[in-house]
Structure formats: C-alpha cells, structure tokens
mmCIF file with all atom_site columns, C-alpha atoms in Angstrom:
data_model
loop_
_atom_site.group_PDB
_atom_site.id
_atom_site.type_symbol
_atom_site.label_atom_id
_atom_site.label_alt_id
_atom_site.label_comp_id
_atom_site.label_asym_id
_atom_site.label_entity_id
_atom_site.label_seq_id
_atom_site.pdbx_PDB_ins_code
_atom_site.Cartn_x
_atom_site.Cartn_y
_atom_site.Cartn_z
_atom_site.occupancy
_atom_site.B_iso_or_equiv
_atom_site.pdbx_formal_charge
_atom_site.auth_seq_id
_atom_site.auth_comp_id
_atom_site.auth_asym_id
_atom_site.auth_atom_id
_atom_site.pdbx_PDB_model_num
ATOM 1  C CA . MET A 1 1  ? 100.524 171.644 -11.315 1.00 0.00 ? 1  MET A CA 1
ATOM 2  C CA . PHE A 1 2  ? 99.719  173.463 -14.504 1.00 0.00 ? 2  PHE A CA 1
ATOM 3  C CA . PRO A 1 3  ? 99.632  177.265 -14.304 1.00 0.00 ? 3  PRO A CA 1
ATOM 4  C CA . VAL A 1 4  ? 96.041  177.459 -15.553 1.00 0.00 ? 4  VAL A CA 1
ATOM 5  C CA . ALA A 1 5  ? 94.847  174.923 -12.983 1.00 0.00 ? 5  ALA A CA 1
ATOM 6  C CA . ARG A 1 6  ? 96.744  176.697 -10.203 1.00 0.00 ? 6  ARG A CA 1
ATOM 7  C CA . ALA A 1 7  ? 95.203  180.042 -11.171 1.00 0.00 ? 7  ALA A CA 1
ATOM 8  C CA . ALA A 1 8  ? 91.704  178.539 -11.284 1.00 0.00 ? 8  ALA A CA 1
ATOM 9  C CA . GLN A 1 9  ? 92.217  176.930 -7.901  1.00 0.00 ? 9  GLN A CA 1
ATOM 10 C CA . SER A 1 10 ? 93.366  180.197 -6.340  1.00 0.00 ? 10 SER A CA 1
ATOM 11 C CA . LEU A 1 11 ? 90.400  182.063 -7.846  1.00 0.00 ? 11 LEU A CA 1
ATOM 12 C CA . VAL A 1 12 ? 87.951  179.539 -6.421  1.00 0.00 ? 12 VAL A CA 1
ATOM 13 C CA . ALA A 1 13 ? 89.636  179.617 -3.012  1.00 0.00 ? 13 ALA A CA 1
ATOM 14 C CA . ARG A 1 14 ? 89.675  183.420 -2.989  1.00 0.00 ? 14 ARG A CA 1
ATOM 15 C CA . GLY A 1 15 ? 85.979  183.543 -3.907  1.00 0.00 ? 15 GLY A CA 1
ATOM 16 C CA . ILE A 1 16 ? 85.102  181.163 -1.087  1.00 0.00 ? 16 ILE A CA 1
ATOM 17 C CA . GLN A 1 17 ? 87.156  183.236 1.376   1.00 0.00 ? 17 GLN A CA 1
ATOM 18 C CA . HIS A 1 18 ? 85.430  186.462 0.292   1.00 0.00 ? 18 HIS A CA 1
ATOM 19 C CA . THR A 1 19 ? 82.011  184.871 0.669   1.00 0.00 ? 19 THR A CA 1
ATOM 20 C CA . ALA A 1 20 ? 82.834  183.545 4.128   1.00 0.00 ? 20 ALA A CA 1
ATOM 21 C CA . VAL A 1 21 ? 84.152  186.929 5.313   1.00 0.00 ? 21 VAL A CA 1
ATOM 22 C CA . ARG A 1 22 ? 81.143  188.749 3.864   1.00 0.00 ? 22 ARG A CA 1
ATOM 23 C CA . GLN A 1 23 ? 78.697  186.428 5.625   1.00 0.00 ? 23 GLN A CA 1
ATOM 24 C CA . ALA A 1 24 ? 80.584  186.543 8.922   1.00 0.00 ? 24 ALA A CA 1
ATOM 25 C CA . HIS A 1 25 ? 80.410  190.349 9.169   1.00 0.00 ? 25 HIS A CA 1
ATOM 26 C CA . ARG A 1 26 ? 76.810  190.722 8.080   1.00 0.00 ? 26 ARG A CA 1
ATOM 27 C CA . LYS A 1 27 ? 74.018  190.825 10.654  1.00 0.00 ? 27 LYS A CA 1
ATOM 28 C CA . HIS A 1 28 ? 71.597  187.970 10.388  1.00 0.00 ? 28 HIS A CA 1
ATOM 29 C CA . GLU A 1 29 ? 68.222  189.309 9.285   1.00 0.00 ? 29 GLU A CA 1
ATOM 30 C CA . LEU A 1 30 ? 65.122  187.272 9.938   1.00 0.00 ? 30 LEU A CA 1
ATOM 31 C CA . THR A 1 31 ? 63.503  185.964 6.783   1.00 0.00 ? 31 THR A CA 1
ATOM 32 C CA . PHE A 1 32 ? 59.839  185.216 6.249   1.00 0.00 ? 32 PHE A CA 1
ATOM 33 C CA . HIS A 1 33 ? 60.445  181.579 7.181   1.00 0.00 ? 33 HIS A CA 1
ATOM 34 C CA . ASP A 1 34 ? 62.271  182.550 10.372  1.00 0.00 ? 34 ASP A CA 1
ATOM 35 C CA . LYS A 1 35 ? 59.425  184.825 11.429  1.00 0.00 ? 35 LYS A CA 1
ATOM 36 C CA . TYR A 1 36 ? 56.328  182.943 10.323  1.00 0.00 ? 36 TYR A CA 1
ATOM 37 C CA . GLY A 1 37 ? 57.430  179.440 9.312   1.00 0.00 ? 37 GLY A CA 1
ATOM 38 C CA . THR A 1 38 ? 56.058  177.566 12.318  1.00 0.00 ? 38 THR A CA 1
ATOM 39 C CA . MET A 1 39 ? 52.774  179.454 12.330  1.00 0.00 ? 39 MET A CA 1
ATOM 40 C CA . VAL A 1 40 ? 52.244  178.845 8.616   1.00 0.00 ? 40 VAL A CA 1
ATOM 41 C CA . LEU A 1 41 ? 53.009  175.149 9.089   1.00 0.00 ? 41 LEU A CA 1
ATOM 42 C CA . LEU A 1 42 ? 50.602  174.816 12.024  1.00 0.00 ? 42 LEU A CA 1
ATOM 43 C CA . GLY A 1 43 ? 47.909  176.799 10.203  1.00 0.00 ? 43 GLY A CA 1
ATOM 44 C CA . GLY A 1 44 ? 48.232  174.575 7.151   1.00 0.00 ? 44 GLY A CA 1
ATOM 45 C CA . ALA A 1 45 ? 48.060  171.430 9.281   1.00 0.00 ? 45 ALA A CA 1
ATOM 46 C CA . ALA A 1 46 ? 44.936  172.715 11.051  1.00 0.00 ? 46 ALA A CA 1
ATOM 47 C CA . MET A 1 47 ? 43.294  173.626 7.743   1.00 0.00 ? 47 MET A CA 1
ATOM 48 C CA . PHE A 1 48 ? 44.169  170.241 6.236   1.00 0.00 ? 48 PHE A CA 1
ATOM 49 C CA . THR A 1 49 ? 42.776  168.397 9.260   1.00 0.00 ? 49 THR A CA 1
ATOM 50 C CA . SER A 1 50 ? 39.569  170.430 9.416   1.00 0.00 ? 50 SER A CA 1
ATOM 51 C CA . VAL A 1 51 ? 38.809  170.139 5.691   1.00 0.00 ? 51 VAL A CA 1
ATOM 52 C CA . TRP A 1 52 ? 39.390  166.395 5.532   1.00 0.00 ? 52 TRP A CA 1
ATOM 53 C CA . GLY A 1 53 ? 37.567  165.896 8.836   1.00 0.00 ? 53 GLY A CA 1
ATOM 54 C CA . TYR A 1 54 ? 34.564  167.691 7.349   1.00 0.00 ? 54 TYR A CA 1
ATOM 55 C CA . VAL A 1 55 ? 34.752  165.656 4.140   1.00 0.00 ? 55 VAL A CA 1
ATOM 56 C CA . PHE A 1 56 ? 34.986  162.327 5.966   1.00 0.00 ? 56 PHE A CA 1
ATOM 57 C CA . THR A 1 57 ? 32.153  163.121 8.356   1.00 0.00 ? 57 THR A CA 1
ATOM 58 C CA . THR A 1 58 ? 29.718  164.415 5.748   1.00 0.00 ? 58 THR A CA 1
ATOM 59 C CA . LEU A 1 59 ? 30.226  161.648 3.225   1.00 0.00 ? 59 LEU A CA 1
ATOM 60 C CA . LYS A 1 60 ? 28.528  158.356 3.932   1.00 0.00 ? 60 LYS A CA 1
ATOM 61 C CA . ILE A 1 61 ? 31.627  156.195 3.555   1.00 0.00 ? 61 ILE A CA 1
ATOM 62 C CA . GLU A 1 62 ? 31.398  152.578 4.649   1.00 0.00 ? 62 GLU A CA 1
ATOM 63 C CA . TRP A 1 63 ? 34.840  151.413 5.614   1.00 0.00 ? 63 TRP A CA 1
ATOM 64 C CA . GLY A 1 64 ? 35.850  147.809 5.082   1.00 0.00 ? 64 GLY A CA 1
ATOM 65 C CA . VAL A 1 65 ? 33.005  146.926 2.721   1.00 0.00 ? 65 VAL A CA 1
ATOM 66 C CA . SER A 1 66 ? 33.089  143.247 1.885   1.00 0.00 ? 66 SER A CA 1
ATOM 67 C CA . PRO A 1 67 ? 30.789  141.458 -0.570  1.00 0.00 ? 67 PRO A CA 1
ATOM 68 C CA . VAL A 1 68 ? 31.062  138.197 1.377   1.00 0.00 ? 68 VAL A CA 1
ATOM 69 C CA . GLY A 1 69 ? 27.584  137.106 2.438   1.00 0.00 ? 69 GLY A CA 1
ATOM 70 C CA . ARG A 1 70 ? 25.844  139.778 0.346   1.00 0.00 ? 70 ARG A CA 1
ATOM 71 C CA . VAL A 1 71 ? 26.534  138.538 -3.144  1.00 0.00 ? 71 VAL A CA 1
ATOM 72 C CA . THR A 1 72 ? 25.042  135.172 -4.007  1.00 0.00 ? 72 THR A CA 1
ATOM 73 C CA . PRO A 1 73 ? 26.088  133.405 -7.173  1.00 0.00 ? 73 PRO A CA 1
ATOM 74 C CA . SER A 1 74 ? 23.386  132.659 -9.716  1.00 0.00 ? 74 SER A CA 1
ATOM 75 C CA . GLU A 1 75 ? 22.594  129.097 -10.689 1.00 0.00 ? 75 GLU A CA 1
ATOM 76 C CA . TRP A 1 76 ? 24.777  127.524 -13.349 1.00 0.00 ? 76 TRP A CA 1
ATOM 77 C CA . ARG A 1 77 ? 23.099  127.128 -16.724 1.00 0.00 ? 77 ARG A CA 1
ATOM 78 C CA . GLU A 1 78 ? 24.260  124.509 -19.199 1.00 0.00 ? 78 GLU A CA 1
#
C-alpha cells in the first residue's frame, strides 16, 4: 500500500474511533423531536382531518357525477 493511502486510511479510522468514543461517553439529551415529536404529529393529523372534514362538508360536492341519462344528443343536421 502506498504511504499516502496508508496515512489517509489511518486518519479516517482514527477520526471514526474518536467520534465513537465521544458519543459513547456523552449523556443522551432529549431533542425537540424526542420530547414533542409524537404530539406534534398527532396535532398535525387532527388539524388536517378537521380542516378537510370542514371543507368537504360545507362544499356541495356531488361524488360520482355521470352525464349518462342527463345529456341528450341534438338531432343531426345535414
């Protein structure tokens, strides 16, 4: 192995080892997502459901509208 490649490999390995040791000795602190993630997700789902429920119930939407039987063709003119 070339000396430059060997030195680069040892630097990368040493950096990974330092990072692993640093993370192993540090206390795990709760982040915003650890503390409030589920509540924010449930709140957003409830808000989404309530807003779209309101929109769908207040609008006069006819589901499955089909023109069959309502539209009659006009007579053919030559």
